[in-house]
């Protein structure tokens, strides 16, 4: 058995049946071993597409995502996607070919120090230059990617190792390796801390839960929902926490942070106890840390010790497995917590949610993106669709205006904010969930970063729905230039965009375009009912912005709702958005 | 600016020292002193670092601990710096 055959066998042993990649010189033995192996290889049209597809596959299924690339440019093209997985804790295995071990360090053709490049963007990485090391390193890599706080692990394999025959003794050894558990987070429950947390919550008059991506990653969403149901604690979510508590849950106040709901940000600023679950208190969520949740005692649950008290000192830290901690916390709370204590607070939170919520009655005849997305969300309710976003204004509109019942249904590049994520991530999600509706919401800037993956959709005849919101601008950058750079618009004009409908047709993908609100209903019905891939191009107003917005470095209390000097668009911004009304 | 000393036991592999130093730099610490040598443990290496920064070393302790190859991290108080280095 060659090293390359061993690699494929090991993937199969770990129930990996689908991988995403792109071949090249230094990975050819692996591609040879793939033939007839039973492992499905999805040929993307760029290595970045492959790694984002593996990411979307992993996020939407909870399984390991695997991508394969060659040395040199193949490996460098993976880096953005690996960093994306690292920032958002996605279980990902990246396999790269490397030049033969005797050529490493000689500046050989397509040689780059992939291992060195990987150091800042991985959970861990390996360079395999001896066939004897392959079993240990590969098995460790697969387990590490999925254990504890998940993350990307890269295995860079020299070409001669891929072709070398595996020594029999090594094979015997590797079988013993398989059950090895590398998880480091099964720490003993700290009963004193648990007791303190329950006491803090019991004495609180204004408790709040702050749910992050770790809830869904640890499969603790049902437990969190049970806790919220039982103790009636208002809850806010981060971008990655969306869906951890169903959006429709009455105590879900929505997303907090820079583009968070007013009800969520107000609650965080006013709460007296904040129960942070599986979140890292990112700056986009907290705003100015010094002014964040100023009156709150913080209880922080996480499986990663390095996240607890990293940015905000935790009064009580609960380190370990989220489901176990939530179960124990519920038991502890059931002895002393009385939800009547927080009755007035709960009433105020729900009143804010109702009175400060979004409105969609735009008076103009063009298409108002938030209303369109709300309509799409309502039409998708029964389907439990998976929605992958790109990055920018449309990403925030999806977070604000679409409803999710599971965090694995909302795929968004949260930490890295990588434009170009949406289309390949949706592609990967569709391979993992062939029977589910998969939609990507993109912008005219983002879609062009990985538009070549339309060819992959066509090649495999899979149905991904692409909703393209086209404002002919790099909208979020434009919004910031408008607000914070005195309207000095620099390199944000995309009015020379290609004809996206024609582009889709050239790839063999159905497509149509709309620009009037009266067209929305029919267009969305056709979009959703299509049994093949479909690109719905939607022209929106270039001056529409994402509101509310907390300026960078400001407190979450200091949200703004529109640029008062934005005269060119003021007539198009609905009256209801004006700040004096919104604060009533 | 505070100074802290860490003694780190790490599983020796290509790049394990590089990984530690990268993390230390990225998290905002300057290296004033570094000593790496084989440990008596099989395949182990000890790395002693004297670091200075405006930032808290407590976070760094946990971040070092998180590195997969790192087995142990010992953090010395600044006052113990001399004796710790003297033992090397």
XYZ file of C-alpha atoms in Angstrom:
672
model
C 0.000 0.000 0.000
C 1.354 3.406 -1.013
C 1.191 6.435 1.253
C -1.445 7.924 -1.055
C -3.578 4.765 -0.770
C -3.177 4.867 2.989
C -4.425 8.453 3.040
C -7.606 7.567 1.163
C -8.130 4.429 3.271
C -7.789 6.479 6.450
C -10.312 9.039 5.230
C -12.766 6.213 4.568
C -12.045 4.717 7.983
C -13.104 8.052 9.450
C -16.370 8.051 7.448
C -15.192 10.718 5.024
C -17.056 10.079 1.783
C -16.765 13.464 0.034
C -13.718 15.667 -0.503
C -13.236 18.914 -2.409
C -10.093 19.724 -4.326
C -8.008 20.521 -7.338
C -5.165 18.342 -8.649
C -1.608 19.292 -9.531
C 1.897 17.877 -9.832
C 2.830 17.261 -6.220
C -0.491 15.670 -5.272
C -0.841 13.354 -8.281
C -0.334 10.081 -6.365
C -3.295 11.003 -4.147
C -5.470 11.714 -7.168
C -4.382 8.353 -8.569
C -5.424 6.675 -5.335
C -8.804 8.421 -5.436
C -9.769 6.619 -8.633
C -12.131 3.781 -7.805
C -11.713 4.386 -4.063
C -15.358 5.126 -3.359
C -14.509 8.574 -1.995
C -16.360 11.216 -3.992
C -14.067 13.996 -5.143
C -15.685 17.308 -6.087
C -13.547 19.200 -8.548
C -13.897 22.885 -7.773
C -12.456 25.480 -10.139
C -10.126 27.163 -7.677
C -8.515 25.905 -4.491
C -10.206 28.682 -2.531
C -13.535 27.399 -3.827
C -12.572 23.911 -2.667
C -11.671 24.933 0.871
C -14.776 27.107 1.276
C -16.874 24.223 -0.050
C -15.312 21.905 2.531
C -16.078 24.551 5.163
C -19.727 24.793 4.084
C -19.939 21.001 4.067
C -18.613 20.870 7.639
C -20.692 23.717 9.070
C -23.936 22.459 7.619
C -23.424 18.824 8.616
C -21.252 18.870 11.744
C -18.917 16.456 9.957
C -15.276 16.857 9.011
C -14.723 18.917 5.852
C -11.825 17.774 3.693
C -10.041 19.627 0.900
C -7.056 18.648 -1.229
C -4.620 20.790 -3.206
C -1.207 20.595 -4.720
C 1.978 22.323 -3.566
C 2.929 25.952 -4.196
C -0.003 27.937 -5.618
C -2.463 25.179 -4.724
C -1.468 25.472 -1.095
C -1.309 29.281 -1.024
C -4.790 29.431 -2.538
C -6.074 27.384 0.395
C -4.761 29.758 3.024
C -7.731 32.165 3.124
C -10.155 29.286 3.530
C -8.070 27.668 6.247
C -7.917 30.985 8.104
C -11.677 31.268 7.734
C -12.120 27.851 9.366
C -9.716 28.796 12.137
C -11.537 32.027 12.979
C -14.925 30.285 13.043
C -13.820 26.974 14.638
C -14.761 24.730 11.724
C -13.529 21.103 11.661
C -11.469 21.013 8.479
C -8.717 18.773 7.164
C -6.537 20.311 4.442
C -4.304 17.887 2.551
C -1.575 19.408 0.406
C 1.024 17.803 -1.787
C 4.621 18.885 -1.297
C 7.633 18.454 -3.544
C 9.719 15.345 -2.878
C 11.495 15.455 0.471
C 14.960 15.688 -1.087
C 13.839 18.819 -2.960
C 12.332 20.623 0.042
C 14.374 23.754 0.684
C 15.873 23.923 -2.804
C 13.317 26.353 -4.305
C 12.019 23.585 -6.533
C 9.165 24.085 -9.002
C 5.927 24.806 -7.144
C 7.722 24.554 -3.825
C 6.586 26.807 -1.021
C 6.977 26.389 2.724
C 3.344 25.374 3.216
C 3.959 24.253 6.779
C 5.505 27.622 7.630
C 2.661 29.478 5.915
C 0.110 27.483 7.847
C 1.353 28.286 11.349
C -0.746 31.372 11.925
C -3.987 30.022 10.434
C -4.378 26.493 11.781
C -5.230 24.638 14.935
C -2.268 22.430 14.056
C -0.263 21.313 11.037
C 2.091 18.562 9.944
C 4.779 18.136 7.311
C 5.209 14.460 6.421
C 8.628 13.638 5.016
C 8.845 9.989 6.208
C 6.321 7.325 5.367
C 6.630 5.950 8.912
C 5.153 9.191 10.287
C 2.122 9.296 8.019
C -0.250 7.094 10.088
C 0.359 8.930 13.354
C 0.208 12.381 11.831
C -2.847 11.711 9.717
C -4.829 10.117 12.524
C -3.876 12.872 14.930
C -4.855 15.481 12.364
C -8.310 14.018 11.808
C -8.981 13.746 15.523
C -7.577 17.168 16.367
C -9.704 18.914 13.765
C -12.858 17.620 15.459
C -11.912 17.479 19.137
C -12.383 20.157 21.780
C -12.771 23.463 19.996
C -12.810 22.353 16.363
C -10.505 23.899 13.810
C -8.488 23.367 10.653
C -5.536 20.986 10.556
C -3.198 20.869 7.576
C -1.194 17.822 6.508
C 1.489 18.620 3.928
C 2.745 15.369 2.385
C 5.947 15.126 0.357
C 5.389 13.473 -3.016
C 7.860 10.661 -2.341
C 5.924 9.822 0.834
C 2.720 9.587 -1.192
C 4.424 7.076 -3.496
C 6.374 5.123 -0.873
C 5.219 1.707 0.289
C 3.867 1.671 3.800
C 5.927 -0.615 6.066
C 3.812 -3.433 7.486
C 4.819 -2.667 11.061
C 3.627 0.903 10.690
C 0.248 -0.286 9.458
C -0.187 -2.467 12.523
C 0.719 0.460 14.742
C -1.715 2.795 13.087
C -4.679 0.568 13.886
C -3.938 1.041 17.560
C -3.925 4.772 17.045
C -7.444 5.107 15.747
C -9.399 5.290 19.012
C -6.979 7.746 20.569
C -8.865 10.646 22.040
C -7.017 13.918 21.833
C -9.793 15.974 23.358
C -8.474 18.194 26.091
C -11.682 19.807 27.197
C -13.265 17.097 29.297
C -12.257 18.813 32.458
C -13.953 17.957 35.696
C -16.987 20.080 36.387
C -16.172 22.760 38.901
C -19.091 22.413 41.300
C -18.180 25.543 43.251
C -18.221 27.619 40.069
C -21.489 26.029 39.049
C -23.004 26.902 42.422
C -21.743 30.490 42.100
C -23.235 30.793 38.628
C -26.614 29.516 39.794
C -26.551 31.905 42.771
C -25.679 34.866 40.588
C -28.515 34.068 38.236
C -30.950 33.483 41.096
C -30.157 36.870 42.614
C -30.317 38.673 39.298
C -33.171 40.994 38.469
C -31.973 41.537 34.922
C -30.362 38.353 33.593
C -29.440 37.890 29.958
C -27.968 35.049 27.891
C -25.360 35.834 25.229
C -25.208 32.812 22.908
C -22.358 32.351 20.459
C -21.308 29.895 17.807
C -20.027 27.444 20.402
C -23.599 26.492 21.309
C -24.317 25.061 17.879
C -20.824 23.630 17.442
C -21.217 21.648 20.654
C -24.722 20.552 19.669
C -26.169 22.276 22.721
C -28.913 24.261 20.993
C -31.747 22.120 22.338
C -30.387 22.413 25.853
C -30.054 26.176 25.532
C -33.633 26.379 24.282
C -34.779 24.235 27.195
C -32.966 26.517 29.634
C -34.521 29.626 28.110
C -37.959 28.001 28.135
C -37.699 26.838 31.715
C -36.216 29.969 33.262
C -37.557 32.563 30.799
C -34.250 34.346 30.352
C -34.072 36.866 27.484
C -31.327 35.944 25.022
C -29.179 37.692 22.447
C -27.009 35.929 19.899
C -23.811 36.714 18.063
C -23.608 36.439 14.266
C -22.411 32.859 14.596
C -24.896 32.181 17.357
C -27.858 32.888 15.093
C -30.091 29.814 15.164
C -28.644 28.513 18.453
C -31.979 29.630 19.868
C -34.685 29.663 17.182
C -35.124 33.154 15.757
C -38.860 32.824 16.345
C -38.437 32.127 20.053
C -40.230 34.850 22.024
C -37.224 35.446 24.290
C -34.781 35.761 21.392
C -34.009 39.474 21.131
C -31.885 38.988 18.008
C -28.266 39.626 17.161
C -26.225 42.080 19.201
C -23.340 44.243 18.086
C -22.438 46.613 15.306
C -25.532 45.795 13.255
C -27.476 44.227 16.076
C -31.079 44.886 16.968
C -31.824 47.757 19.261
C -33.573 45.404 21.663
C -30.495 43.151 21.879
C -27.976 45.941 22.341
C -30.159 47.731 24.876
C -30.579 44.541 26.891
C -26.834 43.866 26.961
C -26.117 47.382 28.160
C -28.742 47.153 30.910
C -28.442 43.574 32.181
C -27.012 42.823 35.612
C -25.906 39.240 34.916
C -24.662 38.138 31.507
C -24.406 34.406 30.838
C -22.000 34.089 27.905
C -22.218 30.681 26.230
C -19.697 29.649 23.588
C -18.690 33.116 22.473
C -15.388 34.973 22.323
C -16.683 38.535 22.777
C -15.566 39.718 19.372
C -15.170 43.483 18.919
C -17.959 43.587 16.331
C -20.277 42.153 18.977
C -19.181 44.111 22.029
C -18.369 47.553 20.662
C -16.168 49.493 23.062
C -15.250 46.907 25.684
C -14.925 49.499 28.435
C -18.562 50.404 27.995
C -19.830 46.896 27.241
C -22.457 45.526 29.627
C -21.322 48.030 32.269
C -23.563 46.764 35.050
C -23.176 43.057 34.487
C -21.513 40.240 36.338
C -20.301 37.820 33.701
C -20.623 34.034 33.739
C -18.645 32.570 30.854
C -19.104 29.017 29.528
C -16.562 27.806 26.989
C -14.498 24.743 26.107
C -11.466 26.925 25.433
C -9.760 28.285 28.539
C -7.953 30.879 26.405
C -11.263 32.562 25.560
C -12.442 32.962 29.149
C -11.492 36.382 30.521
C -9.535 37.115 27.339
C -11.318 40.403 26.736
C -13.821 40.736 29.589
C -13.041 39.402 33.030
C -15.435 36.601 33.911
C -16.825 36.682 37.439
C -17.560 32.980 37.119
C -15.927 30.730 34.535
C -17.343 27.367 33.546
C -14.793 25.535 31.445
C -15.650 22.384 29.559
C -18.247 20.582 27.552
C -21.200 22.875 26.853
C -24.021 20.286 27.005
C -22.754 18.945 30.340
C -22.417 22.417 31.786
C -25.835 23.568 30.617
C -27.425 20.409 32.024
C -25.731 20.885 35.385
C -26.521 24.579 35.422
C -30.201 23.894 34.803
C -30.203 21.437 37.686
C -28.521 23.965 39.936
C -30.861 26.775 38.859
C -33.966 24.700 39.466
C -33.285 24.874 43.231
C -33.188 28.641 43.602
C -34.015 30.490 40.434
C -37.409 32.183 40.362
C -38.279 33.728 37.052
C -40.758 36.054 38.769
C -37.749 37.994 40.119
C -36.978 39.193 36.621
C -40.540 39.770 35.530
C -40.244 43.520 34.961
C -36.971 43.107 33.101
C -38.411 40.463 30.845
C -41.388 42.651 30.110
C -39.108 45.570 29.186
C -36.972 43.378 26.908
C -39.991 42.017 25.078
C -41.530 45.466 24.816
C -38.303 46.763 23.258
C -38.271 43.837 20.881
C -41.778 44.651 19.743
C -41.499 48.413 19.608
C -37.941 48.779 18.295
C -38.125 46.027 15.712
C -37.457 46.398 12.018
C -40.082 47.743 9.668
C -40.314 46.922 6.028
C -42.854 49.291 4.561
C -40.506 51.095 2.199
C -42.480 53.682 0.223
C -40.552 53.489 -3.028
C -41.248 51.120 -5.905
C -37.735 49.699 -6.114
C -36.630 46.672 -4.147
C -35.799 47.171 -0.490
C -33.368 44.349 0.337
C -34.485 43.804 3.963
C -38.099 43.371 2.820
C -37.002 40.987 0.082
C -35.022 38.857 2.538
C -37.874 38.818 5.024
C -40.153 37.596 2.270
C -37.633 34.938 1.228
C -37.322 33.810 4.840
C -41.083 33.471 5.210
C -41.321 31.443 2.021
C -38.531 29.157 3.306
C -40.054 28.507 6.738
C -41.345 25.049 5.908
C -38.256 24.060 3.963
C -35.749 24.778 6.766
C -33.411 26.066 4.061
C -29.673 26.480 4.511
C -28.510 29.986 3.692
C -24.854 30.745 2.980
C -23.857 34.404 2.849
C -21.029 36.281 1.367
C -19.632 39.275 3.199
C -20.887 42.824 3.275
C -24.195 44.610 3.579
C -26.215 41.655 2.345
C -24.594 39.464 5.020
C -25.845 41.768 7.750
C -29.288 42.012 6.154
C -29.522 38.217 6.188
C -28.525 38.178 9.854
C -31.096 40.841 10.665
C -34.055 39.858 8.545
C -34.015 36.096 8.024
C -35.163 33.530 10.581
C -33.189 30.421 11.489
C -34.014 27.441 13.684
C -30.532 25.979 13.627
C -27.082 27.517 13.562
C -26.073 24.930 10.960
C -28.570 26.540 8.579
C -26.863 29.945 8.649
C -23.404 29.826 7.088
C -21.535 33.085 7.349
C -17.885 34.013 7.376
C -17.966 35.611 10.817
C -14.449 36.028 12.148
C -12.477 36.411 8.945
C -15.190 38.123 6.925
C -14.033 36.580 3.667
C -15.798 37.792 0.538
C -16.210 34.930 -1.899
C -17.290 32.487 0.809
C -20.963 32.211 -0.052
C -21.193 30.389 -3.366
C -18.645 27.629 -2.652
C -19.920 27.240 0.924
C -23.434 26.726 -0.421
C -22.062 24.203 -2.888
C -20.421 22.262 -0.070
C -23.584 22.469 2.024
C -25.637 21.041 -0.832
C -23.324 18.020 -1.081
C -23.812 17.428 2.647
C -27.574 18.066 2.506
C -28.754 16.968 -0.934
C -32.432 16.955 0.061
C -32.486 20.407 1.610
C -32.969 23.746 -0.134
C -29.633 25.569 -0.171
C -29.483 29.275 -0.950
C -26.583 31.661 -1.160
C -27.235 35.351 -0.687
C -24.461 37.333 -2.279
C -23.547 40.802 -3.433
C -22.174 41.996 -6.718
C -18.745 42.474 -5.146
C -18.571 39.124 -3.365
C -19.988 36.936 -6.120
C -17.153 37.865 -8.452
C -14.563 36.521 -6.020
C -15.498 32.892 -6.634
C -17.899 33.060 -9.558
C -15.992 30.258 -11.277
C -17.823 27.840 -8.959
C -20.914 28.222 -11.124
C -19.111 25.721 -13.321
C -18.952 23.292 -10.401
C -22.706 23.611 -9.830
C -23.295 22.787 -13.455
C -20.757 19.975 -13.570
C -22.447 18.084 -10.744
C -26.008 19.189 -11.605
C -26.723 20.324 -8.082
C -29.348 22.899 -7.228
C -27.994 25.883 -5.363
C -30.154 29.002 -5.413
C -28.187 32.227 -5.773
C -29.849 35.443 -4.686
C -27.601 38.219 -5.961
C -28.247 41.654 -4.451
C -26.666 44.074 -6.888
C -26.208 47.688 -5.828
C -23.311 48.209 -8.236
C -21.154 49.164 -5.304
C -18.926 47.668 -2.648
C -21.779 48.606 -0.383
C -20.331 48.212 3.099
C -17.116 50.023 2.221
C -19.196 52.726 0.608
C -21.341 52.981 3.725
C -18.265 53.482 5.879
C -16.758 56.014 3.481
C -20.062 57.819 3.596
C -20.192 57.836 7.385
C -16.572 58.026 8.477
C -14.539 59.355 5.518
C -16.528 62.447 4.580
C -18.136 60.801 1.567
C -14.799 60.447 -0.154
C -15.815 57.399 -2.170
C -12.711 55.492 -3.123
C -12.817 52.439 -5.413
C -16.312 51.326 -4.505
C -18.050 51.965 -7.822
C -18.915 48.710 -9.606
C -21.338 50.241 -12.090
C -19.418 48.534 -14.875
C -20.425 45.125 -13.532
C -20.920 42.462 -16.168
C -24.400 41.243 -17.040
C -24.844 38.620 -14.341
C -27.776 36.963 -16.057
C -25.659 36.445 -19.155
C -22.818 35.138 -17.026
C -25.112 32.591 -15.404
C -26.433 31.530 -18.800
C -22.876 31.114 -20.087
C -22.264 28.651 -17.241
C -25.520 26.866 -18.051
C -27.312 28.170 -14.952
C -30.880 29.482 -15.145
C -31.209 33.141 -14.326
C -33.504 36.123 -14.358
C -33.405 39.693 -13.128
C -35.845 41.897 -11.221
C -35.819 45.534 -10.122
C -39.355 46.306 -8.881
C -40.949 45.316 -5.580
C -44.035 44.140 -7.448
C -41.906 41.390 -9.029
C -40.653 39.927 -5.759
C -43.400 37.453 -4.979
C -43.483 35.717 -8.346
C -39.716 35.790 -8.737
C -39.097 34.191 -5.335
C -41.647 31.463 -6.011
C -39.923 30.575 -9.262
C -36.522 30.821 -7.602
C -37.476 28.408 -4.838
C -39.411 25.964 -6.966
C -36.637 25.504 -9.504
C -35.172 22.020 -9.336
C -31.859 23.164 -10.739
C -29.421 25.920 -9.879
C -30.871 29.370 -10.344
C -29.425 32.855 -10.130
C -31.931 35.563 -9.255
C -30.360 38.927 -9.945
C -31.921 41.739 -7.917
C -31.137 45.379 -8.576
C -31.258 47.410 -5.384
C -30.667 51.038 -4.527
C -26.936 51.870 -4.255
C -27.710 54.263 -1.410
C -29.403 51.742 0.849
C -27.406 51.087 3.979
C -27.451 48.695 6.907
C -29.125 50.118 9.988
C -28.744 50.376 12.861
C -24.968 50.753 13.037
C -22.710 51.105 16.044
C -19.655 53.057 14.837
C -16.384 51.178 15.390
C -14.950 51.739 18.835
C -18.212 53.120 20.196
C -20.490 51.716 22.847
C -23.362 49.511 21.704
C -25.620 52.199 23.197
C -24.414 54.660 20.568
C -26.088 53.179 17.540
C -27.025 55.362 14.625
C -29.785 54.723 12.147
C -28.949 56.792 9.144
C -26.399 59.298 8.011
C -28.013 62.672 8.622
C -25.912 64.197 5.832
C -26.900 61.544 3.302
C -28.971 63.922 1.238
C -28.822 61.923 -1.967
C -30.646 59.025 -0.408
C -32.717 60.668 2.277
C -35.781 60.700 0.106
C -35.428 56.967 -0.448
C -34.934 56.023 3.169
C -38.288 55.160 4.666
C -39.637 57.617 7.170
C -39.778 54.946 9.840
C -35.986 54.784 9.895
C -35.587 58.283 11.229
C -33.964 58.219 14.682
C -36.492 60.376 16.476
C -39.227 57.895 15.678
C -37.167 54.815 16.287
C -36.375 55.820 19.843
C -39.977 56.383 20.765
C 5.708 47.202 30.641
C 5.986 44.010 32.648
C 8.372 41.110 32.326
C 7.394 37.477 32.672
C 9.251 34.232 32.351
C 7.739 31.063 30.968
C 9.196 27.591 30.995
C 7.474 25.466 28.386
C 7.782 21.713 27.888
C 6.987 20.882 24.307
C 6.790 17.764 22.199
C 9.721 18.136 19.878
C 8.732 18.332 16.253
C 9.795 20.359 13.269
C 8.470 23.838 13.856
C 7.395 23.512 17.488
C 9.769 26.289 18.616
C 8.723 28.406 15.626
C 5.083 27.936 16.583
C 5.727 29.179 20.129
C 7.705 32.212 18.988
C 5.092 33.125 16.374
C 2.353 33.052 18.971
C 4.376 35.135 21.415
C 5.072 37.792 18.749
C 1.514 37.899 17.470
C 0.061 38.277 20.952
C 2.210 41.344 21.542
C 5.237 40.160 23.507
C 8.921 40.903 22.938
C 11.431 38.116 23.562
C 14.259 39.259 25.828
C 15.722 35.823 26.382
C 15.200 32.409 24.842
C 16.757 29.062 25.667
C 15.677 25.822 24.006
C 17.176 22.454 24.854
C 16.364 18.774 24.892
C 14.437 17.530 27.872
C 15.041 14.310 29.709
C 11.520 13.275 28.646
C 11.450 11.230 25.481
C 11.048 13.496 22.475
C 10.668 16.514 24.741
C 12.195 19.958 24.603
C 12.163 22.710 27.185
C 11.894 26.314 26.111
C 12.544 29.141 28.548
C 11.374 32.572 27.488
C 11.706 35.914 29.185
C 9.075 38.184 27.681
C 8.072 41.786 28.056
C 4.844 43.476 27.065
C 2.196 46.010 27.996
C -0.303 43.153 27.850
C -1.317 40.710 30.528
C 0.665 37.485 30.510
C -2.281 35.526 31.889
C -3.926 35.262 28.484
C -0.621 34.250 26.930
C -0.309 31.427 29.436
C -3.573 29.894 28.201
C -2.761 30.550 24.564
C 0.576 28.767 24.921
C -1.150 25.913 26.680
C -3.499 25.557 23.727
C -0.714 24.746 21.282
C -1.036 21.085 20.439
C 2.635 20.255 20.973
C 2.867 22.047 24.303
C 2.811 19.666 27.254
C 3.375 22.009 30.209
C 3.628 25.741 30.801
C 5.131 27.232 33.947
C 4.868 30.933 34.516
C 7.298 32.574 36.924
C 6.561 35.762 38.768
C 8.823 38.628 37.769
C 10.531 38.519 41.148
C 11.592 34.932 40.508
C 13.147 35.738 37.191
C 16.727 35.684 38.385
C 16.527 32.318 40.115
C 14.641 30.781 37.201
C 17.245 31.876 34.692
C 20.018 30.956 37.100
C 18.965 27.342 36.980
C 19.484 27.099 33.239
